[in-house]
Coordinates of C-alpha atoms and ligand atoms in Angstrom, one line a residue:
M1 CA 1.3 51.5 12.1
I2 CA 1.8 48.0 12.4
L3 CA 3.0 46.5 9.3
D4 CA 4.0 43.0 8.2
I5 CA 7.2 43.5 6.2
N6 CA 6.9 39.7 5.1
Q7 CA 3.4 40.5 3.5
L8 CA 4.9 43.3 1.4
L9 CA 7.9 41.3 0.2
R10 CA 7.6 39.6 -3.2
E11 CA 7.0 35.9 -2.8
N12 CA 10.2 34.8 -4.5
I13 CA 12.1 36.9 -2.2
R14 CA 10.4 35.8 0.7
T15 CA 11.3 32.1 0.0
M16 CA 14.6 32.4 -1.5
K17 CA 17.8 31.2 -0.1
P18 CA 20.6 33.8 -0.2
Y19 CA 24.1 32.9 -1.7
S20 CA 26.7 32.2 1.0
S21 CA 29.9 33.2 0.2
A22 CA 33.1 31.8 1.8
R23 CA 33.5 34.9 4.1
D24 CA 30.2 34.4 5.2
E25 CA 30.4 31.1 6.5
F26 CA 34.0 31.9 8.1
S27 CA 34.7 35.3 9.1
G28 CA 37.2 35.3 12.0
D29 CA 40.8 35.4 12.2
A30 CA 43.0 32.2 10.8
A31 CA 46.4 31.8 9.6
V32 CA 45.7 30.3 6.1
F33 CA 42.7 30.9 4.0
L34 CA 42.0 28.3 1.3
D35 CA 38.3 28.6 1.1
A36 CA 37.7 31.0 -1.4
N37 CA 39.8 30.3 -4.4
E38 CA 41.8 33.5 -3.9
N39 CA 45.3 34.1 -5.3
P40 CA 47.9 33.5 -2.4
Y41 CA 50.0 36.4 -4.1
N42 CA 49.3 40.0 -4.4
S43 CA 48.1 40.8 -0.7
P44 CA 46.0 42.8 0.5
W45 CA 44.0 42.8 -3.1
N46 CA 43.9 39.0 -3.5
R47 CA 41.5 38.8 -0.6
Y48 CA 37.6 39.2 -1.0
P49 CA 36.3 42.3 1.0
D50 CA 34.1 41.8 4.2
P51 CA 30.6 41.1 2.6
R52 CA 29.1 42.4 6.0
Q53 CA 31.4 45.6 6.1
L54 CA 31.3 45.5 9.9
K55 CA 34.2 47.8 10.5
L56 CA 32.8 50.4 8.4
K57 CA 29.3 50.0 9.5
E58 CA 30.3 50.6 13.1
R59 CA 32.1 53.6 12.2
V60 CA 28.8 54.9 10.2
G61 CA 27.0 53.7 13.3
E62 CA 28.8 55.9 15.6
I63 CA 28.7 59.0 13.1
K64 CA 24.9 58.7 12.6
N65 CA 24.2 57.3 16.0
V66 CA 22.3 54.2 14.6
P67 CA 22.9 50.7 15.7
I68 CA 24.6 48.5 13.0
S69 CA 21.5 46.3 12.6
N70 CA 19.7 49.4 11.2
I71 CA 22.3 50.3 8.2
F72 CA 22.7 49.0 5.0
L73 CA 25.6 50.1 3.0
G74 CA 25.5 50.1 -0.9
N75 CA 27.5 51.0 -4.1
G76 CA 26.0 54.6 -4.0
S77 CA 22.5 55.2 -2.8
D78 CA 21.4 54.0 -6.1
E79 CA 22.1 50.5 -5.0
P80 CA 19.4 50.4 -2.2
I81 CA 16.8 52.3 -4.5
D82 CA 17.4 49.5 -7.3
L83 CA 17.3 46.7 -4.4
L84 CA 14.0 48.1 -3.0
F85 CA 12.2 47.7 -6.1
R86 CA 13.5 44.1 -6.7
A87 CA 12.5 43.2 -3.2
F88 CA 9.1 44.8 -2.8
C89 CA 7.6 45.4 -6.3
E90 CA 6.1 42.6 -8.6
P91 CA 7.1 43.8 -12.3
G92 CA 4.2 44.4 -14.4
K93 CA 1.9 44.7 -11.5
D94 CA 2.9 46.8 -8.5
N95 CA 3.5 50.4 -8.6
V96 CA 5.2 53.5 -6.7
V97 CA 4.1 56.9 -6.1
S98 CA 6.7 59.8 -6.2
I99 CA 6.8 63.5 -6.4
N100 CA 7.3 65.4 -9.5
P101 CA 10.1 67.0 -10.4
T102 CA 12.6 64.8 -8.5
Y103 CA 15.9 62.8 -8.7
G104 CA 15.8 60.7 -11.9
M105 CA 16.9 57.5 -10.6
Y106 CA 13.8 56.2 -8.9
R107 CA 12.3 56.5 -12.4
V108 CA 15.1 54.7 -13.9
A109 CA 15.2 51.9 -11.4
A110 CA 11.3 51.7 -11.7
D111 CA 11.7 51.2 -15.5
T112 CA 14.4 48.8 -15.1
N113 CA 12.1 46.5 -13.1
N114 CA 9.1 47.3 -15.2
I115 CA 7.0 49.1 -12.3
T116 CA 4.7 51.8 -12.8
V117 CA 5.7 55.4 -11.2
K118 CA 2.7 57.3 -10.3
L119 CA 3.8 61.1 -10.2
V120 CA 2.3 63.6 -7.9
N121 CA 3.3 67.2 -8.6
L122 CA 4.7 69.7 -6.2
G123 CA 3.3 73.1 -5.8
S124 CA 4.5 76.3 -7.6
D125 CA 7.2 76.6 -5.0
F126 CA 8.0 72.8 -5.0
E127 CA 6.0 72.2 -1.7
L128 CA 4.7 68.9 -0.9
D129 CA 0.9 68.1 -0.9
A130 CA 0.8 65.2 1.4
D131 CA -3.1 64.6 0.8
A132 CA -2.6 64.2 -2.9
I133 CA 0.1 61.7 -2.3
L134 CA -1.8 59.7 -0.2
A135 CA -4.8 59.9 -2.8
A136 CA -2.5 58.6 -5.4
V137 CA -1.9 55.4 -3.3
N138 CA -3.9 52.1 -4.5
P139 CA -3.9 48.6 -3.4
N140 CA -0.8 47.8 -5.6
T141 CA 1.3 50.8 -4.3
K142 CA 4.5 49.2 -2.5
I143 CA 6.6 52.4 -1.9
I144 CA 6.5 56.2 -1.9
F145 CA 9.6 58.1 -3.0
L146 CA 10.2 61.4 -1.2
C147 CA 13.4 63.4 -1.5
S148 CA 14.3 66.1 1.1
P149 CA 15.9 68.4 0.4
N150 CA 14.7 67.8 -3.0
N151 CA 16.7 67.5 -6.3
P152 CA 16.4 69.6 -8.5
S153 CA 14.6 72.0 -6.6
G154 CA 16.7 72.4 -3.5
N155 CA 14.1 72.7 -0.8
A156 CA 13.5 70.3 2.2
L157 CA 9.8 69.1 2.3
D158 CA 7.5 70.1 5.0
H159 CA 8.1 67.8 7.9
N160 CA 4.6 67.4 9.1
G161 CA 3.4 66.4 5.4
M162 CA 6.2 64.0 5.2
K163 CA 5.1 62.5 8.8
R164 CA 1.5 62.4 7.8
I165 CA 2.6 59.9 4.7
V166 CA 4.9 57.9 6.6
E167 CA 2.1 57.3 9.3
G168 CA -0.9 57.3 6.8
F169 CA 0.5 54.6 4.3
H170 CA 0.7 50.9 4.6
G171 CA 4.0 50.4 2.5
L172 CA 7.4 51.7 2.6
V173 CA 8.0 55.4 2.5
V174 CA 11.5 56.2 1.2
I175 CA 13.1 59.6 2.2
D176 CA 16.0 60.4 0.1
E177 CA 18.4 62.6 2.4
A178 CA 21.1 63.0 -0.2
Y179 CA 21.8 66.6 0.9
I180 CA 20.7 66.2 4.7
D181 CA 24.3 67.3 5.8
F182 CA 23.6 70.7 4.6
C183 CA 20.5 71.1 7.0
P184 CA 21.0 68.4 9.5
E185 CA 18.3 69.5 11.9
K186 CA 15.7 68.4 9.1
S187 CA 16.6 64.8 9.2
F188 CA 14.2 62.2 10.1
L189 CA 16.9 59.6 11.3
P190 CA 16.3 60.6 15.0
V191 CA 12.9 59.3 14.6
L192 CA 13.7 56.3 12.5
E193 CA 12.9 53.6 15.4
Q194 CA 9.3 55.0 15.6
Y195 CA 8.5 53.9 11.9
Q196 CA 8.7 50.2 10.7
N197 CA 7.9 51.4 7.2
L198 CA 10.4 54.1 7.0
V199 CA 13.6 54.0 4.8
I200 CA 15.8 56.9 5.0
L201 CA 18.7 57.3 2.3
Q202 CA 22.0 59.1 2.8
T203 CA 25.2 59.0 0.9
F204 CA 28.7 60.1 1.1
S205 CA 28.6 61.5 -2.4
K206 CA 27.7 65.1 -1.3
A207 CA 28.8 66.9 1.9
W208 CA 31.4 64.2 2.6
G209 CA 33.0 64.5 -0.9
M210 CA 33.5 60.9 -1.6
A211 CA 31.2 60.8 -4.9
G212 CA 34.0 59.0 -6.7
L213 CA 34.3 56.2 -3.8
R214 CA 30.6 54.9 -4.2
L215 CA 29.3 54.5 -0.9
G216 CA 25.7 55.2 0.0
M217 CA 23.5 54.3 3.2
A218 CA 20.0 53.2 3.7
F219 CA 18.5 53.2 7.4
A220 CA 15.5 51.2 8.4
S221 CA 14.0 48.7 10.6
F222 CA 16.4 45.6 10.9
Q223 CA 13.8 43.5 9.0
I224 CA 14.1 45.8 5.6
I225 CA 18.0 45.9 6.2
E226 CA 18.0 42.1 6.5
I227 CA 16.0 41.8 3.2
L228 CA 18.4 44.3 1.5
S229 CA 21.4 42.4 2.6
R230 CA 20.1 39.1 1.6
I231 CA 19.6 40.2 -2.1
K232 CA 22.6 42.5 -2.6
Y233 CA 26.0 41.2 -4.6
P234 CA 27.8 39.5 -1.6
Y235 CA 30.9 41.9 -2.3
N236 CA 29.1 45.1 -3.4
L237 CA 31.8 47.2 -1.6
S238 CA 35.3 46.9 -2.6
I239 CA 38.1 46.8 -0.4
L240 CA 39.3 50.0 -1.5
T241 CA 36.0 51.6 -0.7
Q242 CA 35.5 50.4 2.7
Q243 CA 39.2 51.2 3.7
K244 CA 39.3 54.7 2.1
A245 CA 35.9 55.5 3.6
L246 CA 36.9 54.4 6.9
E247 CA 40.1 56.6 6.7
L248 CA 38.0 59.6 5.6
L249 CA 35.3 59.3 7.9
D250 CA 37.8 59.8 10.7
D251 CA 37.8 63.5 10.1
K252 CA 34.2 64.5 10.4
Q253 CA 35.4 68.1 11.3
R254 CA 36.8 68.6 7.8
M255 CA 33.1 68.0 6.4
I256 CA 31.7 70.5 8.8
D257 CA 33.9 72.9 7.9
W258 CA 33.4 72.2 4.1
V259 CA 29.5 72.5 4.9
E260 CA 30.1 75.9 6.5
V261 CA 31.9 77.5 3.7
I262 CA 29.5 76.1 1.1
L263 CA 26.6 77.6 3.2
K264 CA 28.2 80.8 3.2
E265 CA 28.9 80.8 -0.5
R266 CA 25.4 79.7 -1.3
T267 CA 24.0 82.9 0.7
K268 CA 26.6 85.0 -1.4
M269 CA 25.7 83.3 -4.8
V270 CA 21.7 83.8 -4.1
E271 CA 22.4 87.6 -3.4
V272 CA 24.4 88.0 -6.5
L273 CA 22.3 85.8 -8.7
V274 CA 19.1 87.6 -8.0
K275 CA 20.4 90.8 -9.1
Y276 CA 21.0 89.7 -12.8
P277 CA 18.2 91.1 -15.3
F278 CA 18.0 87.7 -17.0
V279 CA 17.1 86.1 -13.6
I280 CA 13.5 85.7 -12.8
K281 CA 13.9 83.8 -9.4
V282 CA 16.2 81.9 -7.3
Y283 CA 14.3 79.3 -5.6
P284 CA 14.6 78.9 -1.6
T285 CA 17.4 76.0 -1.1
D286 CA 18.5 73.7 1.7
A287 CA 21.0 71.8 -0.3
N288 CA 24.3 72.4 -2.1
F289 CA 22.8 74.0 -5.1
V290 CA 20.4 76.4 -6.3
L291 CA 17.7 76.4 -9.0
V292 CA 17.4 79.5 -10.8
K293 CA 14.5 80.5 -13.2
T294 CA 16.0 82.5 -15.9
H295 CA 14.3 84.2 -19.3
D296 CA 16.9 82.1 -21.6
P297 CA 18.2 79.0 -20.0
R298 CA 19.5 77.4 -23.1
G299 CA 21.4 80.6 -24.0
I300 CA 23.0 81.3 -20.7
Y301 CA 23.9 77.3 -20.6
Q302 CA 25.6 77.5 -23.9
Y303 CA 27.3 80.6 -23.1
L304 CA 28.6 79.3 -19.9
V305 CA 29.7 76.2 -22.0
E306 CA 31.9 78.2 -24.2
E307 CA 33.3 79.9 -21.0
K308 CA 34.1 76.4 -19.9
I309 CA 31.8 76.3 -17.0
I310 CA 29.2 73.6 -16.7
V311 CA 25.7 73.9 -15.1
R312 CA 22.5 71.8 -15.4
D313 CA 19.8 72.8 -17.7
R314 CA 16.8 71.5 -16.2
S315 CA 14.7 73.8 -18.2
S316 CA 12.8 70.9 -20.1
I317 CA 11.8 69.1 -16.8
S318 CA 7.9 69.4 -15.8
L319 CA 7.6 72.6 -13.5
C320 CA 11.2 73.8 -14.0
E321 CA 10.7 75.9 -17.3
G322 CA 13.6 78.3 -17.7
C323 CA 15.4 76.8 -14.9
L324 CA 19.3 76.1 -14.5
R325 CA 20.8 74.1 -11.6
I326 CA 23.9 75.4 -10.4
S327 CA 25.9 73.7 -7.6
I328 CA 27.9 75.9 -5.2
G329 CA 31.4 75.5 -5.8
S330 CA 34.5 76.8 -4.0
P331 CA 34.8 80.3 -3.5
E332 CA 37.5 80.5 -6.6
E333 CA 34.8 78.5 -8.8
N334 CA 31.9 80.8 -7.8
A335 CA 33.7 83.8 -8.4
I336 CA 34.5 82.5 -12.2
L337 CA 30.8 82.0 -12.6
I338 CA 30.1 85.6 -11.3
D339 CA 32.6 86.7 -13.6
A340 CA 31.3 84.9 -16.6
L341 CA 27.6 85.8 -15.9
D342 CA 28.6 89.6 -15.4
G343 CA 29.7 89.5 -19.1
L344 CA 26.2 88.7 -20.2
V345 CA 24.8 92.0 -18.7
Ligands
PLP401 C1 23.4 63.1 -5.7 C2 22.1 62.1 -5.1 C3 21.8 61.0 -4.7 C4 23.4 60.3 -4.4 O1 23.6 59.0 -5.1 P1 24.9 58.0 -4.8 O2 24.4 56.9 -5.7 O3 24.9 58.0 -3.4 O4 25.7 58.9 -5.3 C5 20.9 60.3 -4.1 N1 20.0 61.2 -4.2 C6 19.8 62.2 -4.5 C7 18.5 63.0 -4.7 C8 20.9 63.1 -5.3 O5 20.7 64.3 -6.0

């Protein structure tokens, strides 16, 4: 679909002139930097970080096999979510369409920006209804948010359904792939360049084990990346984040090994969980957590808290009645959970 990104943009964003930082205007090597009112002492923390994050982007580009002009790096993936609203959605006027249930941050970012969210329920097994999504769109719909694998249900959404939405919608489609490292074959990243309106979100917070560093990614056409880069805080990633991530990204094998252990543990946990009499159903999952439907979610949650084990009570979320969401931990942590649950039988 041919899409004029500029026409989708809010007028004020289209015409704004971005803040130009000292490090934007001169980014080469020099002996003496007297351009940014930095303190000459306390190296290296006295210097502002690279606002374009070139080194880190090059490394991410190698790992993900994406040119750096198609990469945005943010303070978690929550940052690009918020920036997309601010760039494309006119407060009090535009709307976005999203699935239900899903990740809570789309709603928070929408509320912050005074944008309506039109929710389309997933099916009884949390399957995507692509026709219902497309039917919910109106002329003021700027973005469709999909999440695959979905949080809190855990399942990857139907690939063809998502493809039909990307191809059938005259606006942006965001596919949040926060959990994609647990099912890499389901990613839309390999076909990114086929779609001008596709934004793929990924993160280093889950499989890569860097939630504390706050580093998320958006992949999209260079027009969209340029817009997000224009409106972000100039120094959105600290020196610490950029340096530490560069160091940790050197060891991709470590991440792959973690994923292997977690997936094995997930299989084991599902086998154990389905046998408990208080468990009604364990939903199929493509992520590092399972959604478990139980007879007494509050009771089980409280009991586990007393055992010093914290899971997520999702039972008040629509379509998640009775459900607890349980992250897959280390073999030791999972054994502790099983021990505790055995005490309920
Ligand atoms: C955990 C999660 C994220 C990650 O957010 P960060 O800000 O990158 O830590 C994004 N989307 C979904 C659906 C998540 O569950």
